[in-house]
XYZ file of C-alpha atoms in Angstrom:
556
model
C 26.946 -65.564 40.963
C 25.411 -68.779 38.828
C 24.605 -71.837 38.806
C 25.709 -74.879 36.796
C 22.760 -76.963 35.398
C 23.732 -79.438 38.654
C 22.981 -76.694 40.603
C 25.914 -76.075 41.977
C 26.867 -72.716 42.867
C 29.507 -70.924 41.400
C 31.167 -67.237 42.229
C 31.899 -65.444 39.427
C 34.498 -63.074 38.719
C 33.220 -59.477 37.343
C 30.157 -61.070 35.184
C 27.401 -63.311 35.567
C 26.495 -66.361 33.516
C 23.413 -68.379 33.288
C 23.387 -72.411 33.255
C 24.448 -73.893 30.059
C 21.906 -76.717 30.062
C 18.234 -75.902 31.356
C 16.517 -79.172 31.902
C 12.952 -78.901 30.615
C 10.812 -81.056 28.630
C 9.378 -78.352 26.529
C 10.594 -75.621 24.462
C 9.146 -72.003 25.508
C 7.490 -69.601 23.487
C 10.025 -66.553 23.028
C 8.107 -64.279 25.243
C 7.872 -66.501 28.467
C 12.215 -66.832 28.147
C 12.727 -62.848 27.454
C 10.325 -62.883 30.194
C 12.658 -64.960 32.527
C 15.825 -63.720 31.280
C 14.753 -60.395 32.360
C 14.030 -61.626 36.037
C 17.256 -63.689 36.131
C 19.028 -60.458 35.344
C 17.284 -57.973 37.937
C 17.510 -60.894 40.308
C 20.333 -62.646 39.792
C 22.103 -59.565 39.209
C 23.883 -59.442 35.622
C 23.721 -55.952 34.203
C 20.343 -53.533 34.598
C 21.905 -51.621 37.602
C 20.966 -48.622 35.427
C 17.121 -48.893 35.564
C 14.800 -46.468 37.446
C 14.213 -47.617 40.913
C 11.075 -46.207 42.777
C 11.796 -45.755 46.502
C 10.478 -47.389 49.262
C 10.133 -44.399 51.675
C 11.154 -40.350 50.524
C 12.136 -38.771 53.717
C 12.920 -34.478 53.645
C 11.934 -32.823 50.021
C 14.678 -30.897 49.389
C 16.535 -30.747 46.170
C 19.546 -32.682 46.933
C 18.997 -36.099 46.986
C 20.829 -39.558 48.439
C 19.665 -42.743 47.606
C 19.964 -45.046 49.604
C 19.379 -49.207 49.720
C 19.509 -50.693 52.733
C 18.790 -53.673 54.616
C 14.864 -53.381 56.256
C 15.733 -53.083 59.698
C 17.186 -49.993 59.271
C 13.488 -48.627 58.475
C 12.998 -47.855 62.544
C 15.626 -45.194 61.844
C 13.745 -43.048 59.263
C 12.936 -40.317 61.981
C 16.670 -39.612 62.685
C 17.396 -39.744 59.014
C 14.384 -37.052 58.067
C 15.557 -34.630 60.534
C 19.243 -34.644 59.052
C 17.454 -34.532 55.303
C 15.007 -31.608 56.560
C 17.695 -30.154 58.692
C 19.925 -30.237 54.913
C 17.485 -29.346 52.534
C 17.719 -32.307 50.943
C 15.470 -35.715 50.070
C 16.742 -39.368 51.038
C 15.292 -42.060 49.138
C 15.206 -45.610 50.992
C 15.109 -48.580 49.314
C 14.675 -51.784 51.433
C 16.402 -55.297 50.298
C 17.363 -58.548 52.264
C 21.305 -58.359 53.062
C 21.837 -61.403 50.103
C 20.051 -58.785 47.713
C 21.914 -56.130 48.169
C 25.404 -58.573 47.461
C 23.711 -59.141 44.581
C 23.249 -55.682 43.452
C 26.516 -54.780 44.478
C 28.020 -57.692 41.299
C 26.588 -55.359 39.122
C 28.796 -53.355 36.715
C 26.509 -49.634 38.039
C 24.214 -49.086 40.597
C 21.786 -47.104 40.685
C 22.166 -45.645 43.859
C 24.495 -43.361 46.007
C 25.007 -46.090 49.030
C 24.501 -48.962 50.231
C 23.473 -49.621 53.768
C 23.296 -53.913 54.874
C 22.598 -55.433 58.298
C 26.308 -56.885 58.149
C 29.755 -56.252 56.748
C 29.655 -59.992 55.568
C 27.692 -59.325 52.516
C 30.026 -56.161 51.619
C 33.283 -58.682 51.740
C 31.848 -62.000 50.387
C 31.005 -60.721 46.618
C 32.830 -59.909 43.615
C 32.232 -56.337 42.871
C 33.432 -54.324 40.518
C 32.027 -51.099 42.305
C 34.041 -48.532 44.128
C 32.526 -48.651 47.687
C 34.175 -45.788 50.038
C 33.862 -44.635 53.461
C 32.231 -47.886 54.868
C 31.566 -47.092 58.519
C 29.619 -49.326 61.034
C 26.523 -47.205 62.178
C 25.564 -49.482 65.217
C 25.636 -53.215 66.160
C 23.367 -55.930 67.541
C 23.887 -59.252 68.345
C 21.724 -61.729 66.900
C 19.979 -64.068 70.256
C 17.475 -66.173 70.865
C 14.423 -64.138 73.028
C 12.996 -67.127 74.861
C 9.279 -66.838 76.954
C 10.182 -66.066 80.208
C 8.570 -69.151 82.127
C 9.997 -71.034 79.551
C 13.272 -69.895 79.777
C 13.227 -70.456 83.988
C 11.995 -74.005 83.136
C 14.870 -74.721 80.581
C 17.439 -73.142 83.415
C 18.537 -70.569 81.067
C 17.841 -67.671 83.486
C 20.783 -65.931 84.971
C 23.460 -68.242 83.674
C 25.734 -68.471 80.260
C 24.002 -70.570 77.809
C 25.565 -72.216 74.929
C 23.948 -74.116 71.525
C 24.813 -77.304 73.123
C 22.457 -76.058 76.137
C 19.651 -75.222 73.709
C 20.126 -77.820 71.110
C 18.976 -80.691 74.460
C 15.378 -79.178 74.554
C 14.840 -78.973 70.508
C 16.080 -82.045 70.434
C 13.754 -83.721 73.050
C 10.481 -80.913 71.664
C 10.173 -78.891 74.959
C 11.748 -75.586 72.661
C 10.393 -74.298 69.757
C 11.221 -71.052 68.056
C 10.927 -68.885 65.077
C 13.823 -67.443 63.218
C 14.260 -66.331 59.392
C 15.525 -68.230 56.436
C 19.407 -68.708 56.790
C 19.207 -67.998 52.360
C 17.411 -64.668 52.415
C 17.505 -62.590 55.713
C 20.400 -61.609 57.530
C 19.809 -62.572 61.720
C 18.513 -66.061 59.627
C 21.861 -66.515 58.144
C 23.788 -64.899 61.108
C 22.168 -67.338 63.877
C 23.612 -70.005 61.418
C 26.736 -69.517 61.028
C 26.884 -68.656 64.676
C 24.967 -72.218 65.280
C 27.874 -73.928 62.552
C 30.913 -72.714 64.458
C 29.538 -73.552 67.350
C 28.485 -77.554 66.439
C 32.258 -77.770 64.606
C 33.852 -76.750 68.557
C 34.713 -73.149 67.450
C 37.403 -73.722 64.487
C 39.557 -70.837 63.796
C 37.981 -70.689 60.764
C 35.300 -73.392 58.821
C 36.490 -75.505 55.726
C 34.679 -77.011 52.682
C 35.722 -80.233 54.310
C 33.995 -79.174 57.894
C 30.628 -78.729 56.574
C 30.518 -82.172 55.011
C 30.898 -84.414 58.526
C 27.957 -86.617 59.477
C 28.187 -85.173 62.844
C 27.633 -81.531 61.330
C 24.502 -82.884 59.451
C 23.237 -84.942 61.789
C 23.020 -82.213 64.739
C 22.199 -78.996 62.569
C 19.379 -81.376 61.386
C 17.988 -81.579 64.959
C 18.812 -77.666 65.924
C 16.850 -76.361 62.329
C 13.977 -79.207 62.962
C 13.292 -76.678 66.115
C 11.816 -74.119 63.338
C 8.204 -73.800 64.056
C 7.281 -70.648 61.700
C 10.468 -69.156 58.969
C 10.307 -65.466 57.583
C 11.888 -63.821 54.784
C 12.416 -60.486 56.917
C 13.620 -60.023 60.074
C 11.285 -57.544 60.698
C 8.021 -59.185 59.632
C 9.424 -62.259 62.063
C 8.825 -59.420 65.145
C 5.401 -58.763 63.774
C 4.258 -62.360 63.015
C 5.225 -63.560 66.689
C 3.567 -60.915 68.294
C 0.493 -61.863 65.991
C 0.544 -65.173 66.908
C 0.869 -67.428 69.987
C 4.961 -68.856 69.944
C 7.426 -69.637 72.544
C 10.711 -68.363 71.376
C 12.147 -66.361 68.644
C 15.735 -66.160 66.634
C 16.259 -62.418 66.003
C 18.858 -59.179 66.456
C 18.759 -58.048 70.011
C 17.041 -54.735 69.176
C 14.097 -56.731 67.880
C 13.449 -58.954 70.774
C 13.775 -55.717 72.510
C 10.961 -53.879 70.632
C 8.761 -57.315 70.921
C 9.123 -57.096 74.667
C 8.356 -53.381 74.590
C 4.993 -54.483 72.776
C 4.423 -57.385 74.867
C 5.067 -55.495 77.664
C 2.816 -52.407 76.869
C -0.614 -55.771 76.003
C 0.133 -56.801 79.427
C 1.660 -60.192 77.984
C 4.358 -62.405 78.714
C 7.813 -61.387 77.902
C 10.667 -62.682 76.552
C 14.024 -63.501 78.360
C 17.292 -62.593 76.378
C 19.583 -65.682 75.677
C 23.369 -64.850 74.099
C 25.373 -68.057 72.652
C 28.005 -68.407 74.282
C 29.544 -70.213 71.082
C 27.784 -68.980 68.633
C 27.167 -65.497 68.864
C 26.857 -63.277 65.516
C 26.692 -59.623 65.490
C 25.321 -57.359 62.651
C 27.430 -54.338 62.672
C 24.998 -52.214 60.125
C 27.488 -50.731 57.830
C 27.010 -47.547 55.696
C 29.258 -47.241 52.452
C 29.415 -44.467 49.696
C 28.791 -46.243 46.332
C 31.874 -43.822 44.319
C 30.210 -42.808 40.671
C 32.726 -39.323 40.104
C 30.099 -37.012 42.089
C 32.366 -34.832 43.923
C 29.031 -33.281 45.388
C 26.940 -36.401 46.362
C 30.299 -38.015 48.070
C 30.359 -34.968 50.411
C 26.459 -35.184 50.735
C 27.407 -38.550 52.386
C 30.235 -38.268 54.482
C 28.010 -35.172 55.884
C 25.145 -37.687 56.822
C 27.449 -40.382 58.330
C 29.261 -37.937 60.179
C 25.657 -36.892 61.872
C 24.694 -40.650 62.461
C 28.538 -41.326 63.746
C 27.498 -37.757 66.535
C 27.429 -38.760 69.665
C 24.151 -37.115 70.123
C 22.249 -39.598 67.276
C 24.170 -42.614 68.083
C 22.902 -41.912 71.603
C 19.111 -41.638 69.708
C 19.765 -44.902 68.096
C 20.546 -46.566 70.842
C 17.423 -45.502 72.373
C 16.018 -48.258 69.214
C 17.893 -51.256 70.929
C 21.278 -50.908 68.914
C 24.261 -50.636 70.405
C 27.345 -48.554 69.900
C 30.014 -50.235 70.718
C 31.011 -53.700 71.747
C 31.781 -52.879 75.534
C 28.809 -51.501 75.963
C 25.625 -49.458 76.624
C 25.704 -45.676 77.377
C 24.166 -44.793 81.039
C 21.525 -42.634 79.910
C 20.050 -45.675 77.764
C 20.648 -48.751 80.070
C 16.680 -48.633 80.914
C 16.182 -49.848 77.385
C 18.428 -52.779 77.932
C 16.666 -54.194 80.971
C 18.177 -56.912 82.925
C 15.020 -58.359 83.672
C 14.704 -59.399 80.513
C 17.771 -60.967 80.536
C 19.391 -58.549 78.270
C 22.944 -57.292 79.312
C 23.762 -53.843 78.754
C 27.201 -54.724 80.440
C 28.125 -57.405 77.929
C 31.685 -57.222 75.553
C 30.478 -58.594 72.657
C 33.234 -60.754 70.905
C 32.596 -61.210 66.816
C 33.660 -64.767 65.717
C 34.859 -64.816 62.421
C 33.327 -65.066 59.450
C 33.580 -67.751 56.590
C 35.374 -66.980 53.420
C 32.722 -66.839 50.525
C 32.985 -70.077 49.017
C 32.854 -71.649 52.510
C 29.234 -69.337 53.145
C 27.849 -70.052 49.809
C 28.598 -73.801 50.282
C 26.396 -73.413 53.593
C 23.839 -71.364 52.291
C 23.504 -74.230 49.917
C 23.497 -77.158 52.041
C 20.988 -75.519 54.859
C 18.958 -75.012 51.452
C 19.089 -78.708 50.235
C 20.125 -80.826 53.393
C 19.839 -78.990 57.003
C 16.830 -77.067 57.281
C 12.975 -78.075 58.156
C 11.359 -79.446 54.249
C 9.146 -77.022 53.641
C 5.540 -78.350 52.196
C 4.144 -75.264 49.308
C 0.579 -75.677 48.132
C 0.610 -73.431 45.216
C -3.357 -72.347 44.303
C -2.939 -70.704 40.926
C -5.093 -68.520 39.438
C -6.256 -69.757 36.118
C -9.315 -67.883 35.337
C -9.756 -66.190 32.014
C -8.365 -62.923 33.210
C -4.884 -64.272 33.373
C -4.989 -65.338 29.769
C -1.903 -63.863 27.924
C 0.684 -61.417 29.646
C -0.411 -62.924 33.031
C -0.309 -66.730 32.134
C 3.266 -66.230 30.908
C 3.967 -64.087 34.131
C 2.696 -67.276 36.092
C 4.840 -69.773 33.687
C 8.207 -67.890 34.129
C 7.237 -67.175 38.018
C 6.858 -70.964 38.918
C 9.920 -71.995 36.211
C 12.218 -70.285 39.005
C 10.971 -72.083 41.853
C 10.417 -75.460 40.260
C 12.989 -75.617 37.619
C 15.989 -76.110 40.018
C 19.117 -74.714 38.542
C 17.075 -72.124 38.105
C 16.228 -71.607 42.072
C 19.804 -72.532 42.965
C 20.598 -68.968 42.023
C 18.681 -67.094 44.527
C 18.966 -70.148 47.210
C 15.617 -71.356 46.886
C 16.628 -74.755 45.982
C 13.920 -77.778 46.873
C 15.422 -80.345 49.352
C 15.090 -84.119 49.181
C 12.456 -84.394 51.604
C 10.367 -81.101 50.267
C 6.570 -81.205 48.688
C 5.274 -79.493 46.476
C 1.340 -79.535 45.314
C 0.263 -77.471 42.988
C -3.869 -76.867 42.602
C -4.781 -74.912 39.706
C -8.062 -73.325 40.102
C -10.773 -70.795 38.121
C -13.927 -71.193 39.266
C -13.430 -74.842 40.301
C -10.686 -76.818 41.055
C -8.472 -78.331 38.101
C -6.537 -80.917 39.737
C -4.029 -81.579 42.512
C -0.535 -82.132 41.366
C 2.318 -83.336 43.877
C 5.733 -83.691 43.267
C 8.036 -84.985 45.908
C 11.843 -84.209 46.826
C 14.280 -81.915 44.291
C 14.243 -85.094 41.204
C 12.593 -85.080 37.566
C 9.234 -84.615 39.419
C 9.463 -80.888 39.616
C 10.531 -80.430 36.064
C 6.894 -83.111 35.513
C 4.926 -80.209 37.716
C 6.335 -77.200 35.930
C 5.326 -79.236 32.200
C 1.672 -79.604 33.775
C 1.964 -75.585 34.533
C 2.898 -75.391 30.964
C 0.144 -77.368 29.307
C -2.588 -75.554 31.249
C -4.390 -72.686 30.170
C -6.775 -70.083 31.678
C -10.460 -69.045 31.089
C -13.583 -69.014 33.376
C -13.931 -67.090 36.679
C -12.517 -67.588 40.204
C -13.138 -68.869 43.226
C -9.831 -68.962 45.497
C -11.784 -70.160 48.758
C -12.239 -73.240 46.581
C -8.870 -73.981 46.092
C -7.622 -73.551 49.256
C -9.922 -75.621 50.917
C -8.553 -77.867 48.804
C -5.236 -76.915 49.550
C -5.672 -77.539 53.118
C -7.226 -81.515 52.437
C -4.003 -82.112 50.718
C -2.037 -81.079 53.683
C -3.905 -83.580 55.966
C -1.921 -86.227 54.419
C 1.140 -85.349 55.585
C 2.436 -85.207 59.391
C 2.829 -80.960 59.513
C 5.124 -81.127 62.667
C 7.935 -82.063 59.853
C 7.728 -79.871 58.034
C 7.585 -75.672 56.949
C 3.700 -75.889 55.514
C 2.315 -72.418 53.471
C -0.242 -72.183 51.240
C 0.645 -69.982 48.547
C -2.394 -68.043 46.817
C -2.014 -66.299 43.627
C -5.041 -64.518 42.011
C -5.727 -61.805 39.536
C -9.688 -60.574 40.875
C -12.466 -60.617 43.394
C -13.065 -64.313 44.530
C -16.735 -65.514 44.612
C -16.866 -68.244 46.871
C -16.962 -68.909 50.731
C -14.879 -67.574 53.280
C -16.883 -69.356 56.016
C -16.063 -72.657 53.883
C -12.229 -71.967 54.411
C -12.672 -70.888 58.000
C -14.087 -74.236 58.838
C -11.815 -76.221 56.502
C -8.531 -74.425 58.628
C -10.142 -74.706 61.982
C -10.427 -78.626 61.390
C -6.708 -78.931 60.101
C -5.552 -78.337 64.156
C -2.173 -76.374 63.303
C -1.263 -72.694 62.300
C -0.646 -72.701 58.461
C 0.023 -69.407 57.077
C -1.916 -68.630 53.758
C 0.689 -66.547 51.776
C -1.513 -64.490 49.219
C 0.099 -62.706 45.741
C -2.167 -60.116 44.739
C -2.192 -59.633 40.653
C -4.188 -57.182 38.025
C -7.538 -56.150 39.647
C -7.400 -58.321 43.186
C -9.116 -57.540 45.809
C -6.644 -56.416 48.038
C -9.207 -56.435 51.246
C -10.029 -59.586 50.608
C -6.373 -60.938 51.136
C -5.422 -59.055 53.998
C -8.209 -60.896 55.512
C -6.742 -64.326 54.570
C -3.642 -63.010 55.488
C -4.727 -61.581 58.993
C -6.954 -64.670 59.650
C -3.799 -67.086 59.322
C -1.028 -64.903 60.206
C 0.416 -64.179 57.291
C 0.996 -61.225 54.962
C 0.237 -60.669 51.049
C 2.721 -59.560 48.628
C 2.680 -57.769 45.519
C 3.301 -59.494 42.284
C 1.511 -56.571 40.082
C 5.087 -54.982 38.645
C 6.863 -57.921 39.542
C 5.289 -61.320 39.377
C 8.716 -63.809 39.207
C 10.173 -61.306 42.362
C 6.765 -61.644 44.415
C 7.110 -65.406 43.946
C 10.687 -65.969 44.624
C 10.091 -63.397 47.956
C 6.909 -65.849 49.380
C 9.243 -68.945 48.757
C 11.583 -67.464 51.085
C 9.390 -67.042 53.702
C 9.304 -70.675 54.110
């Protein structure tokens, strides 16, 4: 996939091209260009498939190795996978990425993995992969549903009856229902929910066309629906954790993660969620495990033995205990206690998947979500310009911000700004160096990037003062109209006062996440304290600063 200088997404066949023109006001130094091109290759899927990959989790310690590129939701199955690895003298190396990232990896000519395991077959089918994928089988299925606080579900009249997307839209319009959801352009659960919303709002056509996406009625209704999103996330698993740490009324997520959230809520004596299955927009994650054939017969046999193990009756029953289903027609009797009907779960429900759109329609729909439909982001970037950022650190920072602010690059990863988005840059060392704002998705973003290029590092580090300045900047906006976040980059231990930041945060009157990107010798404990304080998370930018910025932007 590539994009034109105007930001239009183009699906490429078998290779990848970069924009012919890049709208930058200043020529970059060669080192910055090389950094940016390298990261575009890594993120956009243009070659580089032979690079070594460090797995996120290694299961077993045997001599035979099976490397799997997987959606993060499969981390729940690690005990089951480890049992197989130990019994078969092998090692399973799990690398977790989002489903859209997996799709982009599949567009490469080579892939340093033996198997892929995304959340949905959608991402195996819509990309143009030159790889030989074989033996794809669904390991489990789970629908994407609403989990609504029990008392609110009762108040809205949703308990004990079928609920349509239109039924959900009414209380969203009135402000009675606010929910958390992953980004449709970064996570399968968000993308699936969004596709279900599209089908429902369009009256459930046999298939969605490009013309359908351009109607004024759809634009109005989808904008109203997504205005109900209170917090966003780039990961379904982290969305569940964020929900448990916060005070929210509802979330859209996989049925299995709603179950896990309820188990945690009940154990803590807190109100549980009531499961609502949107009748006219229900989408399903079918968790396909596929082999990447690279001519190694022994590796293929190893893969098939793992797949056979996962599909065996005994293991399928174990998988059901995690809240996933084995079929579209119901749950095994021994696992009905997991799918509790008092939580609104429907173990006997027959699941009917909707027809997924064609690739060109899907990519146009995702582009519209990012640029027109979703609630606009309000991003405050507090960027470290202390002396220790000189040289490579500053070059990487510029390359990272280029990927977000130069819209032809941002579009390659569906991270482009909308016409109502606000981006605020607060550079700092031992004091703040200014506040620079760009509203919308026009030339002001390029001006903002030119400002970043013109700045130079020097001095000490006080991230707290910069964050306080960011909180002051947020007070100028109606935060209910945005998805706000403070995004903090630092490469060192910070002076300054955490209590000053805490006081300023309390005066904001709204829970805004303070995401942190750790770089260089940053004090991880300081950053984790900020994340815990604001129900956010820390991203590690020490090996891939551009990727870290891309990830954190996907959470907003």
